[in-house]
XYZ file of C-alpha atoms in Angstrom:
728
model
C 2.866 -14.779 22.730
C 3.506 -11.162 21.731
C 7.079 -10.110 20.930
C 6.919 -6.330 21.529
C 9.914 -4.335 20.298
C 9.260 -1.229 22.398
C 8.191 1.013 19.484
C 11.822 1.725 18.610
C 11.071 3.422 15.266
C 13.047 0.723 13.475
C 11.334 1.757 10.249
C 13.340 4.990 10.366
C 16.411 3.915 12.331
C 18.125 0.706 11.240
C 20.644 0.427 14.054
C 18.317 -1.722 16.191
C 17.074 -4.136 13.511
C 19.603 -6.918 14.100
C 19.043 -6.781 17.867
C 15.280 -6.972 17.306
C 15.754 -9.975 15.008
C 17.781 -11.767 17.689
C 15.060 -10.948 20.219
C 12.370 -12.521 18.013
C 14.589 -15.582 17.589
C 14.850 -15.981 21.366
C 11.071 -15.569 21.679
C 10.550 -18.500 19.306
C 12.896 -20.690 21.329
C 11.080 -19.672 24.501
C 7.647 -20.487 23.053
C 8.743 -23.940 21.914
C 10.391 -24.633 25.273
C 7.032 -24.191 27.018
C 5.757 -27.356 25.301
C 8.821 -29.592 25.693
C 7.092 -31.872 28.208
C 4.017 -32.403 26.033
C 3.434 -35.789 24.408
C 3.361 -34.214 20.952
C 5.179 -30.858 21.250
C 4.922 -28.371 18.352
C 7.841 -28.402 15.936
C 7.207 -25.010 14.331
C 5.473 -21.686 14.888
C 3.367 -19.382 12.716
C 4.690 -15.821 12.734
C 2.364 -12.811 12.444
C 4.194 -9.492 12.094
C 2.943 -5.918 11.863
C 4.912 -3.241 10.002
C 8.631 -3.831 10.604
C 7.677 -6.977 12.532
C 6.894 -8.634 9.208
C 10.359 -7.744 7.926
C 11.923 -9.128 11.116
C 10.061 -12.397 10.526
C 11.808 -12.743 7.161
C 15.117 -11.565 8.607
C 15.148 -14.542 10.993
C 16.241 -16.821 8.167
C 19.380 -14.720 7.608
C 20.577 -15.459 11.160
C 23.254 -18.217 11.041
C 22.042 -19.656 14.367
C 18.379 -19.918 13.324
C 16.866 -23.219 12.208
C 14.656 -22.466 9.139
C 12.435 -25.477 9.899
C 11.054 -23.699 12.977
C 8.949 -21.349 10.793
C 6.838 -22.512 7.890
C 4.184 -19.784 7.660
C 4.481 -15.989 7.901
C 1.562 -13.538 7.919
C 2.512 -9.861 7.673
C 0.347 -6.756 8.076
C 1.391 -3.475 6.426
C 5.042 -4.558 6.262
C 7.485 -2.808 3.887
C 9.093 -5.836 2.243
C 10.695 -4.104 -0.732
C 12.234 -1.124 1.065
C 11.565 1.231 3.978
C 9.254 4.153 3.354
C 12.203 6.499 3.829
C 15.784 5.274 3.455
C 16.857 7.273 6.503
C 20.269 5.694 7.070
C 22.696 3.164 5.614
C 21.858 0.606 8.320
C 18.333 0.346 6.894
C 19.699 -0.030 3.373
C 22.116 -2.804 4.355
C 19.489 -4.646 6.394
C 16.827 -4.661 3.669
C 19.345 -5.485 0.972
C 20.744 -8.381 2.990
C 17.324 -9.853 3.812
C 15.909 -9.515 0.286
C 19.071 -10.876 -1.360
C 18.961 -13.911 0.941
C 15.323 -14.602 0.038
C 15.989 -14.253 -3.681
C 19.019 -16.573 -3.579
C 17.510 -19.241 -1.289
C 13.963 -19.089 -2.610
C 14.008 -22.758 -3.664
C 16.405 -24.160 -1.074
C 16.196 -23.269 2.623
C 12.984 -21.275 2.002
C 11.196 -23.843 -0.147
C 8.919 -24.843 2.754
C 7.915 -21.275 3.731
C 4.614 -19.703 2.664
C 4.035 -16.008 3.276
C 1.101 -13.589 3.077
C 1.444 -9.802 2.957
C -1.676 -7.719 3.666
C -1.563 -3.974 2.935
C -3.882 -1.450 4.557
C -4.969 0.268 1.351
C -5.476 3.965 0.689
C -6.221 4.774 4.345
C -2.743 3.675 5.383
C -0.941 6.935 4.655
C 2.290 5.655 6.229
C 2.786 2.533 4.121
C 2.284 2.588 0.331
C 0.892 -0.693 -0.951
C 3.662 -1.251 -3.487
C 6.238 -1.533 -0.686
C 4.287 -4.400 0.901
C 4.387 -6.499 -2.269
C 6.367 -9.761 -2.253
C 6.929 -9.718 -6.001
C 10.533 -10.605 -6.912
C 11.213 -11.482 -3.259
C 9.288 -14.711 -2.618
C 8.144 -17.372 -5.071
C 4.761 -16.523 -6.611
C 3.420 -20.013 -5.927
C 4.255 -19.648 -2.208
C 3.404 -15.985 -1.619
C 0.288 -13.812 -1.534
C 0.340 -10.017 -1.690
C -3.063 -8.426 -1.189
C -4.749 -5.248 0.005
C -7.232 -5.392 2.888
C -10.001 -4.085 0.612
C -9.732 -7.318 -1.419
C -9.671 -9.762 1.514
C -13.005 -11.658 1.655
C -15.251 -10.721 4.584
C -12.980 -7.724 5.295
C -13.460 -5.442 2.268
C -12.235 -2.413 4.184
C -9.243 -0.119 3.970
C -7.577 0.635 7.298
C -4.798 2.813 8.650
C -1.402 1.616 9.814
C -2.489 0.850 13.393
C -6.106 -0.154 12.772
C -4.951 -3.116 10.682
C -3.731 -4.769 13.905
C -7.104 -4.785 15.665
C -9.634 -4.798 12.799
C -12.069 -7.542 13.818
C -12.854 -8.745 10.287
C -9.168 -9.187 9.460
C -8.439 -10.827 12.821
C -11.182 -13.377 12.157
C -9.703 -14.152 8.736
C -6.268 -14.687 10.315
C -7.680 -16.854 13.112
C -9.669 -19.042 10.710
C -6.642 -19.418 8.455
C -4.332 -20.440 11.302
C -6.834 -23.059 12.515
C -7.215 -24.461 8.997
C -3.424 -24.633 8.644
C -3.308 -27.244 11.386
C -3.280 -30.920 10.434
C -5.857 -32.956 12.323
C -3.849 -36.147 11.842
C -0.526 -34.925 13.257
C -1.919 -32.124 15.467
C 0.880 -29.982 14.020
C 1.083 -27.286 11.405
C 0.502 -28.734 7.952
C 3.838 -29.259 6.178
C 2.467 -29.607 2.634
C 3.062 -26.305 0.868
C 0.287 -26.713 -1.711
C -2.326 -27.469 0.939
C -1.228 -24.478 3.011
C -1.473 -22.179 -0.001
C -4.968 -23.503 -0.771
C -6.003 -22.564 2.773
C -4.437 -19.108 2.582
C -5.919 -18.361 -0.840
C -9.339 -19.370 0.457
C -9.212 -16.961 3.402
C -7.290 -14.068 1.831
C -7.922 -14.134 -1.927
C -10.798 -16.161 -3.358
C -13.501 -17.022 -0.859
C -16.196 -19.395 -2.111
C -18.472 -18.750 0.873
C -17.567 -21.315 3.530
C -16.060 -19.871 6.684
C -13.489 -22.658 6.973
C -11.495 -24.251 4.209
C -12.348 -27.802 3.309
C -11.821 -29.944 0.258
C -15.181 -30.383 -1.459
C -16.245 -33.706 -2.973
C -15.846 -33.693 -6.745
C -18.933 -35.833 -7.246
C -22.131 -34.934 -5.419
C -24.985 -37.338 -4.738
C -28.219 -35.644 -5.810
C -31.064 -36.026 -3.329
C -33.987 -37.376 -5.334
C -36.487 -36.213 -2.708
C -35.879 -32.567 -3.657
C -38.264 -30.797 -5.995
C -37.128 -29.436 -9.357
C -37.789 -26.058 -10.967
C -36.997 -25.722 -14.687
C -36.625 -22.107 -15.908
C -37.598 -21.606 -19.525
C -36.109 -18.184 -20.256
C -32.373 -17.418 -20.462
C -32.970 -14.886 -17.649
C -34.760 -16.097 -14.536
C -35.266 -15.365 -10.849
C -36.247 -17.828 -8.117
C -37.636 -15.972 -5.098
C -39.459 -17.270 -2.023
C -40.269 -15.589 1.294
C -39.950 -18.943 3.047
C -38.652 -22.159 1.573
C -40.032 -25.198 3.385
C -38.720 -27.869 1.010
C -35.399 -28.390 -0.738
C -35.386 -27.536 -4.434
C -33.038 -27.939 -7.381
C -33.143 -25.354 -10.166
C -32.381 -27.369 -13.306
C -30.876 -25.132 -16.021
C -29.887 -26.520 -19.458
C -26.517 -25.156 -20.593
C -27.024 -22.887 -23.580
C -24.515 -21.959 -26.262
C -27.019 -20.790 -28.879
C -27.793 -17.167 -29.805
C -24.206 -16.178 -29.045
C -24.442 -17.200 -25.371
C -21.059 -18.183 -23.922
C -21.336 -17.081 -20.280
C -23.609 -17.993 -17.392
C -23.864 -15.958 -14.178
C -25.800 -16.883 -11.057
C -26.233 -15.010 -7.764
C -27.619 -16.568 -4.588
C -28.235 -15.472 -1.012
C -28.132 -19.038 0.353
C -25.477 -20.022 2.891
C -24.911 -23.645 1.810
C -21.316 -24.347 0.787
C -22.206 -26.746 -2.049
C -24.830 -25.079 -4.218
C -24.113 -25.409 -7.959
C -23.315 -28.562 -9.942
C -22.825 -29.773 -13.477
C -24.377 -32.992 -14.740
C -25.308 -34.866 -17.909
C -28.928 -35.757 -18.623
C -29.031 -38.412 -21.326
C -32.759 -38.449 -21.981
C -34.661 -35.538 -20.549
C -37.971 -36.323 -22.210
C -38.680 -39.325 -19.992
C -38.736 -37.322 -16.759
C -39.667 -33.902 -18.022
C -43.117 -34.092 -16.439
C -41.835 -35.367 -13.075
C -40.854 -33.209 -10.119
C -37.613 -35.045 -9.289
C -34.092 -34.243 -10.529
C -33.117 -35.890 -13.822
C -29.606 -36.939 -12.706
C -28.400 -38.875 -9.673
C -24.791 -37.667 -9.630
C -23.285 -34.287 -10.472
C -19.893 -32.604 -10.415
C -19.471 -29.913 -7.772
C -18.711 -26.470 -9.263
C -19.198 -24.496 -6.021
C -15.478 -23.904 -5.500
C -15.572 -21.504 -8.465
C -18.020 -19.170 -6.736
C -17.069 -15.867 -5.152
C -18.313 -14.260 -1.958
C -19.742 -10.732 -2.288
C -20.423 -8.065 0.356
C -24.052 -8.048 1.457
C -26.398 -6.352 3.899
C -27.763 -9.815 4.628
C -25.963 -12.881 5.910
C -24.333 -13.977 2.668
C -24.281 -13.347 -1.058
C -22.411 -15.480 -3.578
C -21.984 -15.321 -7.321
C -20.492 -17.523 -9.988
C -19.547 -16.886 -13.610
C -19.040 -19.898 -15.891
C -17.835 -20.193 -19.463
C -20.549 -22.313 -21.078
C -18.386 -22.989 -24.138
C -15.910 -24.809 -21.888
C -18.639 -26.575 -19.876
C -20.733 -27.796 -22.822
C -18.415 -30.706 -23.823
C -18.579 -32.070 -20.236
C -22.114 -31.247 -19.043
C -25.423 -30.265 -20.550
C -27.218 -29.182 -17.368
C -26.548 -27.042 -14.306
C -28.226 -27.830 -10.981
C -28.544 -25.027 -8.427
C -29.470 -26.127 -4.934
C -31.853 -24.176 -2.694
C -32.172 -25.996 0.659
C -34.901 -25.499 3.242
C -34.817 -22.011 4.735
C -36.983 -19.882 7.006
C -35.499 -16.758 5.475
C -35.959 -15.041 2.140
C -34.612 -17.048 -0.816
C -33.390 -15.080 -3.833
C -31.507 -16.839 -6.664
C -31.025 -15.340 -10.127
C -29.382 -16.679 -13.267
C -28.667 -15.433 -16.761
C -27.046 -16.559 -20.023
C -25.399 -13.886 -22.152
C -22.574 -13.185 -24.569
C -19.476 -11.895 -22.807
C -18.712 -9.227 -25.412
C -22.138 -7.623 -25.081
C -21.603 -7.197 -21.318
C -18.063 -5.831 -21.509
C -17.602 -2.196 -22.460
C -14.500 -0.051 -22.879
C -13.995 3.466 -21.602
C -11.065 5.790 -22.223
C -10.140 7.420 -18.923
C -9.552 11.160 -19.465
C -6.655 13.123 -18.046
C -7.243 15.058 -14.854
C -7.254 18.440 -16.615
C -9.778 17.475 -19.326
C -13.056 17.828 -17.422
C -14.006 18.333 -13.759
C -17.739 17.832 -14.224
C -19.840 14.657 -14.051
C -20.451 12.754 -17.293
C -23.127 10.058 -17.744
C -21.487 7.047 -19.336
C -23.895 4.111 -18.955
C -27.502 3.087 -18.320
C -28.273 -0.505 -17.342
C -31.757 -1.978 -17.762
C -33.524 -4.483 -15.549
C -32.952 -8.266 -15.594
C -29.184 -7.926 -15.980
C -26.906 -9.621 -13.448
C -23.488 -8.458 -14.620
C -21.782 -5.720 -16.586
C -18.091 -4.855 -16.857
C -16.300 -1.708 -18.008
C -12.684 -1.896 -19.078
C -10.872 1.333 -18.148
C -8.334 2.110 -20.859
C -5.588 4.507 -19.777
C -5.917 4.030 -16.009
C -2.300 3.045 -15.381
C -0.638 5.471 -12.929
C -0.963 5.981 -9.178
C -1.516 9.711 -9.748
C -4.875 9.119 -11.441
C -8.201 9.161 -9.602
C -11.617 8.776 -11.210
C -14.888 8.909 -9.282
C -17.741 6.720 -10.503
C -21.294 7.290 -9.259
C -23.964 4.597 -9.551
C -27.635 5.192 -8.803
C -30.116 2.311 -8.549
C -33.658 3.324 -9.572
C -37.050 1.766 -10.302
C -36.379 -1.220 -8.038
C -39.437 -3.500 -7.944
C -40.640 -5.377 -4.857
C -37.359 -5.239 -2.937
C -37.591 -5.333 0.847
C -34.362 -5.860 2.771
C -32.525 -7.082 -0.332
C -29.272 -5.919 -1.882
C -29.548 -3.325 -4.633
C -26.330 -4.362 -6.294
C -22.624 -4.421 -5.828
C -19.768 -2.506 -7.487
C -16.230 -3.835 -7.578
C -13.016 -2.237 -8.807
C -10.789 -4.931 -10.279
C -7.021 -4.540 -10.841
C -5.649 -7.584 -12.719
C -1.964 -6.971 -11.950
C -2.419 -6.430 -8.204
C -4.731 -7.793 -5.505
C -6.082 -4.367 -4.541
C -9.729 -4.738 -5.510
C -12.358 -2.828 -3.542
C -16.123 -3.216 -3.276
C -19.157 -1.166 -2.290
C -22.834 -1.981 -1.839
C -25.393 -0.037 -3.859
C -28.517 1.552 -2.346
C -31.742 2.641 -4.001
C -32.196 6.288 -5.089
C -28.847 7.208 -3.560
C -25.736 8.265 -5.460
C -23.290 5.489 -4.592
C -19.795 6.786 -5.263
C -16.482 4.947 -5.495
C -13.148 6.515 -6.390
C -10.935 4.306 -8.523
C -7.333 5.040 -7.560
C -4.483 2.654 -8.148
C -2.105 1.777 -5.341
C 0.269 0.017 -7.732
C 1.030 1.347 -11.206
C 0.476 -0.972 -14.144
C 3.688 -2.793 -15.154
C 4.968 -2.015 -18.624
C 4.578 -5.604 -19.831
C 0.995 -5.820 -18.563
C -1.579 -5.555 -21.370
C -4.761 -5.978 -19.310
C -6.699 -2.957 -18.107
C -8.348 -2.179 -14.792
C -12.075 -2.857 -14.699
C -15.317 -1.803 -13.060
C -17.489 -4.847 -12.370
C -21.204 -4.470 -11.632
C -23.078 -7.316 -9.933
C -26.645 -6.153 -10.332
C -30.077 -6.837 -8.929
C -32.312 -7.903 -11.830
C -35.219 -5.883 -10.408
C -33.416 -2.502 -10.699
C -32.243 -0.044 -13.324
C -28.917 1.774 -12.963
C -27.363 5.051 -14.089
C -23.553 5.305 -14.092
C -21.612 8.575 -14.293
C -17.925 9.440 -14.171
C -16.004 12.446 -12.882
C -12.334 13.293 -12.488
C -11.600 14.018 -8.812
C -8.876 16.716 -8.501
C -8.747 16.450 -4.704
C -8.202 12.692 -4.935
C -5.477 13.226 -7.552
C -3.768 15.612 -5.151
C -4.190 13.050 -2.374
C -2.527 10.370 -4.491
C 0.419 12.659 -5.207
C 0.798 13.411 -1.500
C 0.484 9.749 -0.560
C 3.023 8.412 -3.037
C 5.484 11.296 -3.414
C 5.396 13.450 -0.278
C 8.344 11.574 1.234
C 10.568 13.038 -1.519
C 9.738 16.641 -0.516
C 12.674 16.981 1.951
C 15.051 16.282 -0.936
C 13.540 19.166 -2.906
C 13.801 21.414 0.162
C 17.448 20.468 0.528
C 17.951 21.253 -3.144
C 16.566 24.771 -2.670
C 18.784 25.453 0.364
C 21.899 24.094 -1.339
C 21.287 26.258 -4.406
C 20.985 29.357 -2.196
C 24.208 28.486 -0.351
C 26.055 27.811 -3.620
C 25.042 31.207 -5.007
C 26.006 32.982 -1.799
C 29.463 31.344 -1.663
C 29.976 32.065 -5.356
C 29.124 35.734 -4.792
C 31.442 35.907 -1.774
C 34.299 34.449 -3.828
C 33.677 36.768 -6.757
C 32.529 40.038 -5.153
C 33.394 39.673 -1.461
C 29.791 40.103 -0.301
C 26.866 37.814 0.497
C 23.365 38.419 -0.909
C 20.280 37.860 1.232
C 18.452 34.549 1.244
C 15.455 35.772 -0.851
C 17.764 37.423 -3.381
C 19.912 34.310 -3.804
C 16.838 32.096 -3.921
C 15.198 34.292 -6.522
C 18.364 34.428 -8.638
C 19.772 30.890 -8.564
C 16.829 28.637 -7.591
C 14.281 29.855 -10.118
C 12.100 26.891 -11.194
C 12.459 27.447 -14.927
C 16.251 27.213 -14.607
C 16.491 24.277 -12.243
C 13.742 22.129 -13.727
C 15.053 22.344 -17.290
C 18.495 21.119 -16.231
C 17.167 18.519 -13.771
C 14.684 16.973 -16.187
C 17.272 16.948 -18.952
C 19.537 14.947 -16.633
C 16.674 12.560 -15.797
C 16.010 12.082 -19.502
C 19.678 11.225 -20.022
C 19.489 8.718 -17.161
C 16.491 7.091 -18.799
C 17.938 7.027 -22.315
C 21.480 5.941 -21.496
C 20.813 3.936 -18.359
C 21.579 5.157 -14.874
C 24.009 2.341 -14.060
C 26.221 3.252 -17.040
C 26.528 6.851 -15.807
C 26.816 5.978 -12.128
C 30.598 6.044 -11.784
C 30.464 6.566 -8.004
C 28.107 3.573 -7.528
C 25.553 5.638 -5.633
C 22.188 4.083 -4.670
C 19.680 4.931 -7.398
C 15.892 4.737 -7.593
C 14.717 1.440 -9.074
C 12.983 3.023 -12.057
C 16.273 4.558 -13.231
C 18.402 1.494 -12.542
C 15.990 -0.465 -14.755
C 14.798 2.107 -17.315
C 11.307 0.790 -18.102
C 9.485 4.098 -18.341
C 10.041 7.827 -18.587
C 10.377 9.655 -15.265
C 7.243 11.460 -14.102
C 8.277 14.971 -15.057
C 5.054 16.685 -14.034
C 5.297 15.304 -10.504
C 8.876 16.498 -10.069
C 7.887 19.956 -11.352
C 4.976 20.106 -8.919
C 7.076 18.993 -5.951
C 9.833 21.475 -6.763
C 7.325 24.313 -6.942
C 5.876 23.250 -3.588
C 9.369 23.110 -2.087
C 10.198 26.504 -3.635
C 7.233 28.153 -1.922
C 7.710 26.197 1.303
C 11.361 27.260 1.503
C 10.372 30.925 1.396
C 7.658 30.344 4.008
C 10.153 28.670 6.361
C 12.600 31.499 5.743
C 10.131 34.175 6.827
C 9.026 32.201 9.896
C 12.606 31.617 11.015
C 13.474 35.261 10.311
C 10.634 36.356 12.604
C 11.838 33.979 15.305
C 15.424 35.246 14.987
C 14.178 38.833 15.255
C 12.301 38.029 18.484
C 15.309 36.220 19.997
C 17.527 39.079 18.858
C 15.476 41.552 20.884
C 15.805 39.312 23.941
C 19.571 38.900 23.471
C 20.165 42.569 22.661
C 21.410 43.510 26.208
C 23.864 40.597 26.177
C 25.211 41.583 22.798
C 25.699 45.219 23.913
C 27.838 43.996 26.815
C 29.999 42.018 24.388
C 29.329 38.669 26.049
C 31.360 36.188 23.966
C 29.404 33.652 21.912
C 30.517 30.174 21.020
C 33.322 29.811 18.525
C 35.816 27.248 17.293
C 36.721 26.232 20.863
C 33.324 24.560 21.287
C 33.889 22.115 18.405
C 35.893 19.530 20.451
C 33.164 19.549 23.103
C 30.434 18.937 20.529
C 32.484 16.177 18.872
C 32.881 14.497 22.255
C 29.130 14.690 22.835
C 28.513 13.152 19.413
C 30.717 10.127 20.091
C 29.851 9.722 23.769
C 26.090 10.235 23.596
C 24.241 11.039 20.361
C 25.287 12.838 17.189
C 21.843 14.392 16.846
C 22.138 15.770 20.384
C 25.499 17.263 19.465
C 24.013 18.752 16.301
C 21.086 20.244 18.254
C 23.474 21.857 20.757
C 25.512 23.223 17.872
C 22.367 24.700 16.334
C 21.500 26.445 19.596
C 24.989 27.999 19.750
C 24.918 28.938 16.094
C 21.430 30.391 16.484
C 22.870 32.794 19.042
C 25.498 33.826 16.481
C 22.785 34.422 13.869
C 20.771 36.518 16.324
C 23.923 38.432 17.230
C 24.671 39.220 13.580
C 21.082 40.332 13.051
C 21.127 42.685 16.062
C 24.474 44.198 15.119
C 23.316 44.722 11.542
C 20.129 46.415 12.760
C 22.205 48.749 14.938
C 24.621 49.494 12.096
C 27.594 47.769 13.741
C 28.024 45.178 10.961
C 26.922 44.775 7.367
C 24.244 42.254 6.432
C 26.702 39.894 4.710
C 27.619 37.837 7.772
C 24.001 37.634 8.861
C 22.864 36.498 5.386
C 25.433 33.690 5.263
C 24.763 32.539 8.821
C 21.017 32.483 8.233
C 21.300 30.148 5.219
C 23.702 27.855 7.065
C 21.292 27.733 10.010
C 18.381 26.698 7.775
C 20.467 23.986 6.143
C 21.744 22.741 9.496
C 18.206 22.534 10.879
C 17.072 20.350 7.987
C 20.092 18.054 8.333
C 19.406 17.643 12.048
C 15.769 16.768 11.423
C 16.928 13.817 9.308
C 18.603 12.415 12.419
C 15.522 12.761 14.640
C 14.603 9.009 14.568
C 18.006 7.991 15.933
C 17.713 10.665 18.640
C 14.299 9.329 19.699
C 15.762 5.818 19.891
C 18.629 7.125 22.020
C 16.204 8.817 24.436
C 13.984 5.727 24.711
C 17.003 3.558 25.541
C 18.573 6.012 28.001
C 17.917 3.691 30.944
C 19.860 0.889 29.191
C 22.828 2.961 28.033
C 23.900 6.521 27.317
C 25.688 5.824 24.037
C 23.883 5.257 20.734
C 25.641 2.572 18.738
C 25.440 2.615 14.942
C 24.580 6.319 14.934
C 23.800 7.309 11.322
C 23.989 11.030 12.139
C 27.712 11.000 12.981
C 29.004 11.935 9.539
C 26.505 14.756 8.761
C 27.015 16.137 12.296
C 30.808 16.277 11.928
C 30.406 18.013 8.561
C 27.980 20.511 10.111
C 30.380 21.327 12.955
C 32.933 22.513 10.382
C 30.804 25.657 10.177
C 32.611 27.112 13.211
C 36.213 26.843 11.898
C 35.192 27.810 8.355
C 33.458 30.949 9.598
C 36.547 31.793 11.611
C 38.615 31.483 8.426
C 36.282 33.889 6.624
C 36.874 36.484 9.322
C 40.613 35.836 9.677
C 41.375 36.233 5.995
C 38.793 39.005 5.520
C 37.072 37.139 2.688
C 33.809 39.004 3.321
C 34.714 42.640 2.590
C 31.390 44.077 3.799
C 30.640 45.738 0.475
C 26.955 45.747 -0.322
C 26.090 43.429 -3.210
């Protein structure tokens, strides 16, 4: 059953969130009521929520009338669990704070039976940053999974905010997980938390190859009718075009010559494929073709599924130093197959296959730099990326597979970006004689207490050689800045407009005249003045602690409330410069529009048709409280726009000085920006017009009432002749 919430923009307008939560609660009761007459009716439901739907699923538990036992599993897709993308109104703030506080307080009481998965869309989801979808510090780590779609097995794709709902690969993962969550004995959802988390980790985090989760037998009975192949070298490859008989590859565990790691890669689809066993006396059966042990311990659950052009590809990496005290032999199973069989194995020292690379800053070099060449017969190589810690970094790595021998329809390798502090890994397949590029960009910055580095992991074809190069990607760096910081741009625009208005009012008070918008902007909003003061204040917030200086108890960004790191000064400088230029661009566009409207209204102004004044304020206030505050603000803007056009026409004809026009123009720009902040609530009001004409919980009421004070304040300026019409 689908609980549709009518696309009410609840991510930007919080006034409908509680009603939507109650609606979802009633949907659950309705679903369960459909099965009341069944012999074994369901006692709980599994909730799957997209975007704000995932937040509503968690908000259900806050409802006093809701029974927490009715929901034991929650799957969320691109849901902002930590906070909304934009804190547009105080209703959103209260709702998120209430839900998250409840989950933190009751994490081991009323929520102890709930498991939850949060899947983020990745870099293609420009509406929902991955860090907002994380469940860290909200749900218990042992009962929660936060992961990006690029890291979900059999998905391995980034997707936008809507595509994540209908992506077939992700839907199949969800469907398989929900089926495996059902208990065959009770025909109900499994109530054991550990077993549910094992299922969810299998489908969303660490896939060992089997499509459905099942508990594997610890001890495996070795079929003595299978043939045995015994590789001699520490690097080997078992390849057959067709495999008509089952075979075990018997590999002695080696810890000599500095070997401490074993890696194997197979293209076989059998779930149980690698085992550990102890051979007491190998010399007796060394000449025979049968396996030397009857029973072995199953190690297949440690394997990992890899992307492949073929049906399946699995790999496993084992620490031979840890295995040696328990086993002395590895058995790798290759069952009968009509398809190509390709299994490779290798012993090596971990340190010799793990390199380190210092990631340069984005301004250091824009050209490609060769960093690594990998020879044939290697299965794995890792590069630790030192210095890749911030979301504003983006490094492009290019891998080219060359000199591949006798490969027809096989994989040429696989490249994986690994982030140890966040499940946001991504993978690509490599192709021969083609530059395979992957851009490593973090979606979640490295925590300060995290000492591990991000890595590049190469799963290689032993028949190929590889060249690896690195290049800083300026366009991707810019994209990361836009993705993670663009939502703060309106604040910088507001800062520019407020600085212009402050300088104009100061000049009016001191000299009795009002400078033009460009003059005030150029004088009082110069970047070198504003940024020095602003960044000095941010430094004080970081050094002293924002909460100690926050006497008014205003909501503060998390990184200042908990001063773990210095604020990103370069980003704030960049955004202010963008806002500085954008403010001037908007000014000139609006000035052109006012000039055109002024020409149209010129005959009306010559006839002295009265424009709106202080008498219209009660009407606009009534509209704000009876209908929508944003509607009232928009009507006020239209009336005030006429006043601005009037002042412009009269100044052009020499009837008035430019002072009144300059002040009105700045106020109009500021009023427009304030009204745009209330657009989500206005859209909600329009969508619900058929249900009611009044918007309850209107967050735009207060800013609208403040904006309407423009009319009486301007009347006071005229009445007391504060503007003396002397050119500045």
